[in-house]
Amino acid sequence: MLVPRELGFLERADVDFEVWPEAMALGRRFAQEGYELALVGGPVRDMLLHRRSHDLDFCSSARPEQFEPILRHWGRDGFWDMGRKFGTLGAMRRRDDGTLVKVEVTTYRSDVYDPSSRKPEVNYGHSLEGDLSRRDFTVNSMALCVPDLRFVDPFGGAADLAKGVLRTPVDPRQSFEDDPLRMMRAIRFVAQLGFTIAPDTAVAISDMKDRITIVSAERVRDELTKMLLTDRPRAGIESLVDSGLADIVLPEIPALRLQIDEHHRHKDIFEHTMTVLERAIALETDDEGPVPGPDLTLRLAALLHDIGKPRTRRFEPGGKVSFHHHDAVGAKMTRKRMRALHFDHHLIDDVSFLVDMHLRFHGYVDEPWTDSAVRRYVKDSGPLYERLNRLTRADATTQNRRKAMMFSTAMDELEQRVRDLREKEDLAAIRPDLDGTEIIAILGIEPGPLVGKAYRHMLDYRLDHGPVDHDAAVGELNRWWSEQTEG
């Protein structure tokens, strides 16, 4: 039998139906030239899980210069060789249905690692089994040789896949010594696949967590991003914290586990954050909605929205606990951490803004806003309006049903008022009724700081009163100017 029946995989007569036709065709070309070719890693794992991938990874007995002509001929829609020094070439072709299939082929490798770096000294290997031994986890150390469909599983990856266990094919300490990023990958697979980490592997991660410091910020960021975009990011975050890796790569999150005093005067902030993350994800929309999921901006904001609380916690008279200005403090901390992880500047700005604004709506619950305040809320939130509302809703985790109902009703009311105002005016593009050129002409002044000051006043007037006709706007500008000149 070629593959484990306990995983529900098809028997040989049906395997060709399951296996990508591109893999079979490429395997036949390699075999004709006398070379071995095997599908490896994630595509094999996903095949056993009945999941499809359009990015196929292969390894081969052939050297790059030997299989390059085959790959160039196959890849009628693209070819690349950026990984040539690592023995990797890639190509892609489009199916008749328009689907783009990408493949990468790598020569069997037997790498040697420098302890001070995760970059290996690339050495070509001589066997498929040897190549599989250098991979991160047993569930990624399986191969399917094509075109003969011989299943190769020297480290029991299929059994681990069936049990949902992450285990390294060699001693975990050696594996993480060679490439510390594998520790982050383990956390990501917890979230992505719903797996648990084998006890010896988990101990090795905790003991060797400091090794992650030799990994570039970009690589750590990419793993965090992939984890957050899975269906179960909470499991990944909890595993990241439990392993101790979060203390190094995202220390603001384990810091949320504040000691709760015997009177439980404030809720567990870490647990609250995990709940907010899950609630925010549940509020994402489909592709046609305003916040299509998975949305990295919203998920990061949900994860980081309360990181300012540990720094701002104060025990007040009467047994109360306060976290004054934790939104502003948290926004600064968010910006600093995301910069350290080399996130995109626009994403940093958006997430920091959401953290800073996540309490803005709470005043509406106590006293409904004027139309002016509603306009300002929409104007200030700009393109992040829908995400801000979802973060605000997700953050309302009170167990008091009356308070929860009041909050939800108030948010519903605000959103309806915004819809009503939008029918009358474009809230997202509010501008003063007079532009800079008109202000200069009416006041008879030269371009400079005074024009900017007048413009800001007219914008405030527009937000307070809504659109007015030209004469009313001119009258307001002249009134304001008189006050300035009299002063």
XYZ file of C-alpha atoms in Angstrom:
487
model
C 0.000 0.000 0.000
C 1.389 3.362 -0.996
C -0.199 5.624 1.556
C -1.805 5.137 4.974
C -5.403 4.006 4.738
C -6.092 5.288 8.257
C -5.865 8.835 6.909
C -8.620 8.180 4.433
C -6.293 8.428 1.429
C -7.232 6.740 -1.828
C -5.799 3.441 -3.000
C -3.342 3.272 -5.891
C -6.012 2.874 -8.558
C -7.377 6.257 -7.565
C -4.207 8.084 -6.560
C -3.553 9.538 -10.010
C -6.912 11.283 -9.670
C -5.842 12.781 -6.363
C -2.296 13.714 -7.334
C -1.816 16.900 -9.319
C -1.603 16.085 -13.055
C 1.241 18.603 -13.284
C 3.232 16.564 -10.758
C 2.664 13.368 -12.700
C 3.638 14.972 -16.013
C 6.779 16.495 -14.527
C 7.670 13.172 -12.899
C 7.463 11.407 -16.241
C 9.797 13.963 -17.830
C 12.366 13.535 -15.045
C 12.101 9.741 -15.248
C 12.702 9.832 -19.004
C 15.995 11.606 -18.305
C 16.928 9.114 -15.600
C 16.324 11.364 -12.586
C 14.263 10.832 -9.425
C 11.559 13.361 -8.573
C 9.469 13.458 -5.401
C 6.727 15.725 -4.152
C 7.713 16.744 -0.622
C 6.709 18.786 2.400
C 3.473 20.711 2.679
C 1.832 19.458 -0.542
C 2.165 15.822 0.611
C 0.902 16.685 4.092
C -2.033 18.609 2.643
C -2.819 15.802 0.208
C -3.207 13.406 3.120
C -5.462 15.939 4.801
C -7.504 16.225 1.595
C -6.430 19.829 1.099
C -5.313 21.292 -2.199
C -2.324 23.490 -2.958
C -1.281 25.221 -6.143
C 2.342 25.618 -5.007
C 4.176 22.298 -5.351
C 7.581 21.567 -3.836
C 9.767 18.787 -5.233
C 13.205 17.409 -4.570
C 15.275 15.503 -7.102
C 18.458 13.541 -7.637
C 19.230 15.879 -10.544
C 21.410 18.973 -10.211
C 19.984 22.366 -11.246
C 21.934 22.444 -14.497
C 20.534 19.005 -15.323
C 16.858 19.693 -14.675
C 16.784 23.332 -15.793
C 15.891 22.461 -19.432
C 13.016 20.260 -18.234
C 11.643 22.977 -15.987
C 12.000 25.714 -18.591
C 10.087 23.603 -21.092
C 7.364 22.772 -18.563
C 7.043 26.337 -17.224
C 5.488 27.933 -20.267
C 4.140 30.807 -18.144
C 7.233 31.598 -16.119
C 10.644 30.471 -14.846
C 12.868 31.759 -12.021
C 16.257 30.871 -10.601
C 16.710 33.150 -7.563
C 17.362 30.046 -5.456
C 19.986 28.578 -7.771
C 22.750 28.819 -5.154
C 20.561 26.673 -2.886
C 19.912 24.175 -5.659
C 16.379 25.459 -6.319
C 14.708 26.473 -9.582
C 11.056 27.327 -10.113
C 8.483 27.528 -12.886
C 4.767 28.025 -13.381
C 2.077 27.294 -15.896
C -1.586 28.113 -16.212
C -4.225 25.426 -16.512
C -7.043 25.608 -19.021
C -9.350 26.810 -16.233
C -7.022 29.736 -15.512
C -5.544 28.326 -12.296
C -1.844 29.116 -11.933
C 0.310 26.221 -10.704
C 3.767 27.019 -9.320
C 6.473 24.413 -8.770
C 9.922 24.543 -7.231
C 12.465 21.764 -7.598
C 15.458 21.411 -5.290
C 18.348 18.998 -5.551
C 18.661 16.538 -2.630
C 20.485 18.398 0.119
C 22.524 17.574 3.183
C 23.189 20.949 4.766
C 25.661 21.992 7.459
C 24.652 24.848 9.783
C 26.805 27.498 11.418
C 25.633 27.792 15.065
C 25.732 31.609 14.819
C 23.389 31.702 11.830
C 20.310 29.919 10.498
C 21.731 30.087 6.970
C 23.140 26.685 6.017
C 26.196 25.818 4.008
C 24.486 24.123 1.099
C 25.721 20.612 0.345
C 24.054 18.337 -2.176
C 22.872 14.999 -0.834
C 22.573 11.610 -2.451
C 19.247 10.229 -1.251
C 15.633 11.212 -0.709
C 15.677 9.858 2.862
C 18.695 12.014 3.686
C 16.953 15.078 2.307
C 13.821 14.394 4.351
C 15.857 14.100 7.564
C 16.813 17.782 7.428
C 13.221 19.047 7.349
C 11.415 20.763 10.208
C 8.742 18.266 11.322
C 7.856 14.676 10.586
C 4.537 15.735 9.033
C 6.620 17.678 6.501
C 9.178 14.868 6.086
C 7.040 12.683 3.854
C 7.417 12.317 0.099
C 5.508 10.941 -2.845
C 7.748 9.849 -5.694
C 6.322 10.582 -9.127
C 5.306 9.174 -11.485
C 5.450 5.750 -9.753
C 3.568 7.041 -6.654
C 5.884 5.458 -4.101
C 5.123 6.867 -0.651
C 8.224 7.519 1.485
C 7.819 8.167 5.224
C 11.026 7.295 7.110
C 10.148 9.243 10.283
C 6.531 8.287 10.907
C 5.040 11.515 9.646
C 1.781 9.871 8.590
C 1.200 8.489 12.077
C 1.958 11.900 13.608
C -0.391 13.513 11.108
C -3.157 11.115 12.132
C -2.576 11.968 15.810
C -2.191 15.702 15.153
C 1.273 15.848 16.718
C 4.257 18.017 15.762
C 7.557 16.223 16.200
C 10.969 16.810 14.642
C 12.501 14.067 12.463
C 15.782 14.319 14.407
C 16.510 15.337 17.997
C 14.529 18.582 18.508
C 17.485 20.344 20.092
C 19.597 19.632 17.058
C 16.776 20.716 14.765
C 16.267 24.047 16.542
C 20.010 24.557 16.884
C 20.251 24.239 13.100
C 17.314 26.541 12.379
C 15.661 28.389 15.295
C 12.862 29.660 13.041
C 11.456 26.132 13.209
C 10.302 26.975 16.739
C 8.101 29.723 15.322
C 6.867 27.381 12.601
C 5.785 24.907 15.277
C 3.651 27.627 16.865
C 2.204 28.537 13.485
C 1.249 24.918 12.755
C -0.567 24.764 16.101
C -2.796 27.556 14.797
C -2.897 26.499 11.162
C -3.436 22.756 11.541
C -4.851 22.489 15.061
C -1.931 20.250 16.124
C -0.253 19.849 19.501
C 3.498 19.936 20.010
C 5.116 16.691 21.195
C 6.350 16.966 24.815
C 10.076 16.653 24.033
C 9.731 19.162 21.208
C 7.843 21.608 23.451
C 10.510 21.325 26.165
C 13.240 21.972 23.599
C 11.443 25.116 22.387
C 11.138 26.456 25.944
C 14.765 25.650 26.745
C 16.119 27.081 23.488
C 13.827 30.082 23.011
C 16.758 32.509 23.201
C 18.039 31.049 19.914
C 15.255 32.937 18.144
C 17.293 36.129 18.566
C 19.578 35.136 15.665
C 16.585 35.065 13.310
C 15.861 38.249 11.375
C 12.908 40.388 12.431
C 11.391 39.945 8.976
C 11.307 36.149 9.312
C 9.731 36.321 12.762
C 7.203 38.858 11.486
C 6.264 36.614 8.574
C 5.590 33.657 10.882
C 3.522 35.813 13.231
C 1.540 37.106 10.268
C 0.860 33.629 8.909
C -0.243 32.515 12.365
C -2.601 35.466 12.826
C -4.210 34.813 9.439
C -5.111 31.207 10.280
C -8.497 30.020 11.482
C -7.200 29.485 15.056
C -4.802 32.329 15.925
C -5.776 32.181 19.600
C -4.264 28.700 19.919
C -1.088 29.993 18.308
C -0.823 33.025 20.593
C -1.407 30.895 23.685
C 1.251 28.431 22.547
C 3.634 31.308 21.804
C 3.169 32.615 25.340
C 3.330 29.199 27.042
C 6.560 28.333 25.209
C 8.288 31.514 26.334
C 8.961 32.621 22.759
C 6.544 35.513 23.186
C 8.771 36.917 25.936
C 11.315 37.583 23.196
C 9.370 38.260 20.001
C 6.176 39.856 21.404
C 6.765 40.576 25.123
C 3.782 42.912 25.413
C 1.400 39.932 25.175
C 2.649 37.762 28.080
C 2.847 41.000 30.090
C -0.958 41.062 29.927
C -1.049 38.155 32.366
C -1.252 40.492 35.339
C -1.608 38.954 38.740
C -5.255 39.065 39.788
C -5.698 40.025 43.422
C -7.924 38.016 45.723
C -10.816 40.446 45.243
C -10.695 40.122 41.408
C -10.865 43.853 41.018
C -10.117 43.642 37.283
C -10.544 40.978 34.649
C -7.693 38.844 33.341
C -6.373 41.087 30.548
C -4.701 38.275 28.610
C -7.872 36.195 28.625
C -9.880 39.270 27.681
C -7.512 39.933 24.771
C -7.904 36.393 23.476
C -11.677 36.788 23.634
C -11.515 40.113 21.796
C -9.360 38.517 19.087
C -11.889 35.744 18.551
C -14.819 38.160 18.565
C -13.099 40.447 16.068
C -12.478 37.514 13.738
C -16.147 36.567 13.979
C -17.041 40.091 12.810
C -14.967 39.868 9.639
C -17.002 39.725 6.455
C -16.893 37.808 3.206
C -15.192 39.224 0.122
C -18.186 41.414 -0.648
C -18.295 42.989 2.815
C -16.419 46.009 4.220
C -13.827 43.968 6.182
C -13.061 40.783 4.228
C -11.416 38.129 6.362
C -8.831 37.216 7.275
C -7.966 40.851 7.987
C -4.478 41.365 9.409
C -5.116 44.977 10.438
C -8.144 44.126 12.563
C -6.524 41.045 14.076
C -3.356 42.893 15.060
C -5.410 45.709 16.574
C -7.473 43.212 18.569
C -4.318 41.494 19.806
C -2.557 44.724 20.798
C -5.432 46.980 21.857
C -4.824 46.631 25.616
C -1.026 46.326 25.761
C -0.886 49.728 27.465
C -2.769 48.435 30.519
C 0.145 46.895 32.460
C 2.022 50.220 32.324
C -0.996 52.293 33.338
C -2.550 50.099 36.048
C -3.229 51.983 39.246
C -4.931 50.829 42.462
C -7.311 53.602 43.420
C -8.918 54.376 46.796
C -11.943 52.245 47.466
C -10.481 49.138 45.874
C -10.879 50.182 42.256
C -8.280 49.627 39.556
C -7.738 52.139 36.755
C -5.919 52.053 33.434
C -6.098 55.726 32.502
C -4.776 56.580 29.021
C -3.921 52.968 28.253
C -5.224 53.576 24.737
C -2.682 56.315 23.995
C 0.126 54.480 25.776
C -0.786 51.280 23.969
C -0.737 53.027 20.598
C 2.839 54.169 21.183
C 3.851 50.682 22.324
C 2.157 49.174 19.279
C 4.067 51.449 16.943
C 7.367 50.616 18.638
C 6.822 46.821 18.570
C 5.600 46.747 14.983
C 8.574 48.826 13.884
C 10.902 46.404 15.646
C 9.272 43.575 13.669
C 9.650 45.557 10.429
C 5.975 45.689 9.559
C 4.899 47.895 6.669
C 4.637 51.585 7.605
C 1.022 51.859 6.462
C 0.032 48.830 8.528
C 1.832 50.275 11.564
C -0.075 53.548 11.179
C -3.433 51.792 10.808
C -3.027 49.385 13.727
C -1.641 52.097 16.038
C -4.552 54.347 15.123
C -7.100 51.642 15.943
C -5.445 50.971 19.311
C -5.478 54.708 20.064
C -9.146 55.041 19.051
C -10.613 51.860 20.526
C -12.222 53.671 23.495
C -13.546 56.624 21.493
C -17.069 55.241 21.148
C -17.591 54.592 24.863
C -18.653 58.175 25.463
C -21.562 57.678 23.093
C -23.059 54.994 25.341
C -23.325 57.478 28.227
C -24.594 60.374 26.107
C -25.486 60.119 22.396
C -23.388 62.402 20.237
C -24.480 65.401 18.239
C -24.360 65.158 14.462
C -21.144 67.161 14.685
C -19.510 64.510 16.905
C -20.702 61.739 14.592
C -19.172 63.538 11.595
C -15.895 63.918 13.461
C -15.863 60.243 14.384
C -16.298 59.218 10.757
C -13.888 61.864 9.522
C -11.196 60.886 12.019
C -11.541 57.144 11.424
C -11.546 57.591 7.642
C -11.000 54.287 5.801
C -10.679 52.487 9.151
C -14.267 53.272 10.198
C -15.584 49.731 9.652
C -12.596 48.125 11.380
C -12.828 50.527 14.307
C -16.486 49.682 14.854
C -15.715 45.964 14.757
C -12.831 46.344 17.204
C -15.092 48.378 19.492
C -17.829 45.743 19.379
C -15.323 42.944 19.968
C -13.917 44.770 22.989
C -17.303 44.850 24.740
C -16.894 41.570 26.633
C -18.924 42.434 29.741
C -20.900 39.549 31.216
C -23.552 41.998 32.427
C -26.422 41.438 29.998
C -27.940 44.853 30.555
C -24.677 46.647 29.865
C -23.987 44.455 26.858
C -27.419 45.232 25.415
C -26.996 48.968 26.030
C -23.618 48.945 24.294
C -24.846 46.963 21.298
C -27.933 49.147 20.925
C -25.839 52.310 21.084
C -23.466 51.024 18.418
C -26.382 50.024 16.205
C -27.823 53.499 16.640
C -24.533 55.198 15.766
C -24.100 53.128 12.628
C -27.638 53.963 11.536
C -27.015 57.669 12.112
C -23.884 57.425 9.986
C -25.866 55.743 7.221
C -28.501 58.487 7.426
C -25.900 61.267 7.271
C -24.147 59.585 4.357
C -27.347 59.774 2.359
C -27.144 63.561 2.703
C -23.388 64.128 2.453
C -20.087 62.371 1.737
C -18.720 61.988 5.268
C -15.507 60.338 4.126
C -14.556 63.341 1.995
C -15.685 66.246 4.150
C -13.997 69.487 3.144
C -14.674 73.092 4.184
C -17.257 74.889 2.114
C -14.459 77.265 1.079
C -11.095 76.061 -0.221
C -7.721 77.739 0.267
C -7.906 79.790 -2.916
C -11.311 81.203 -1.981
C -10.117 82.006 1.548
C -7.156 83.981 0.150
C -9.419 85.911 -2.235
C -12.114 86.691 0.345
C -9.707 87.790 3.078
C -7.226 89.447 0.723
C -4.224 87.800 2.389
C -1.090 86.145 1.083
C -0.561 82.359 1.206
C 0.890 81.320 4.564
C 0.075 80.053 8.066
C -3.005 82.262 8.406
C -4.615 80.543 5.441
C -4.086 77.178 7.092
C -5.566 78.468 10.333
C -8.620 79.806 8.493
C -8.993 76.547 6.596
C -8.976 74.534 9.834
C -11.607 76.807 11.322
C -13.845 76.379 8.299
C -13.378 72.607 8.486
C -14.464 72.653 12.126
C -17.456 74.791 11.137
C -18.348 72.292 8.398
C -18.147 69.381 10.842
C -20.291 71.228 13.393
C -22.987 72.492 11.050
C -22.908 70.254 8.016
C -22.882 71.703 4.496
C -23.974 75.346 4.165
C -24.417 77.593 1.143
C -21.649 79.850 -0.133
C -22.964 83.054 1.430
C -23.238 81.454 4.876
C -19.695 80.116 4.598
C -18.355 83.542 3.576
C -20.215 85.138 6.443
C -18.683 82.708 8.939
C -15.188 83.250 7.522
C -15.534 87.054 7.806
C -16.867 86.726 11.352
C -13.912 84.576 12.347
C -11.468 86.931 10.617
C -12.877 89.902 12.486
C -12.203 88.113 15.775
C -8.623 87.411 14.709
C -7.894 90.994 13.644
C -9.558 92.483 16.712
C -7.366 90.299 18.902
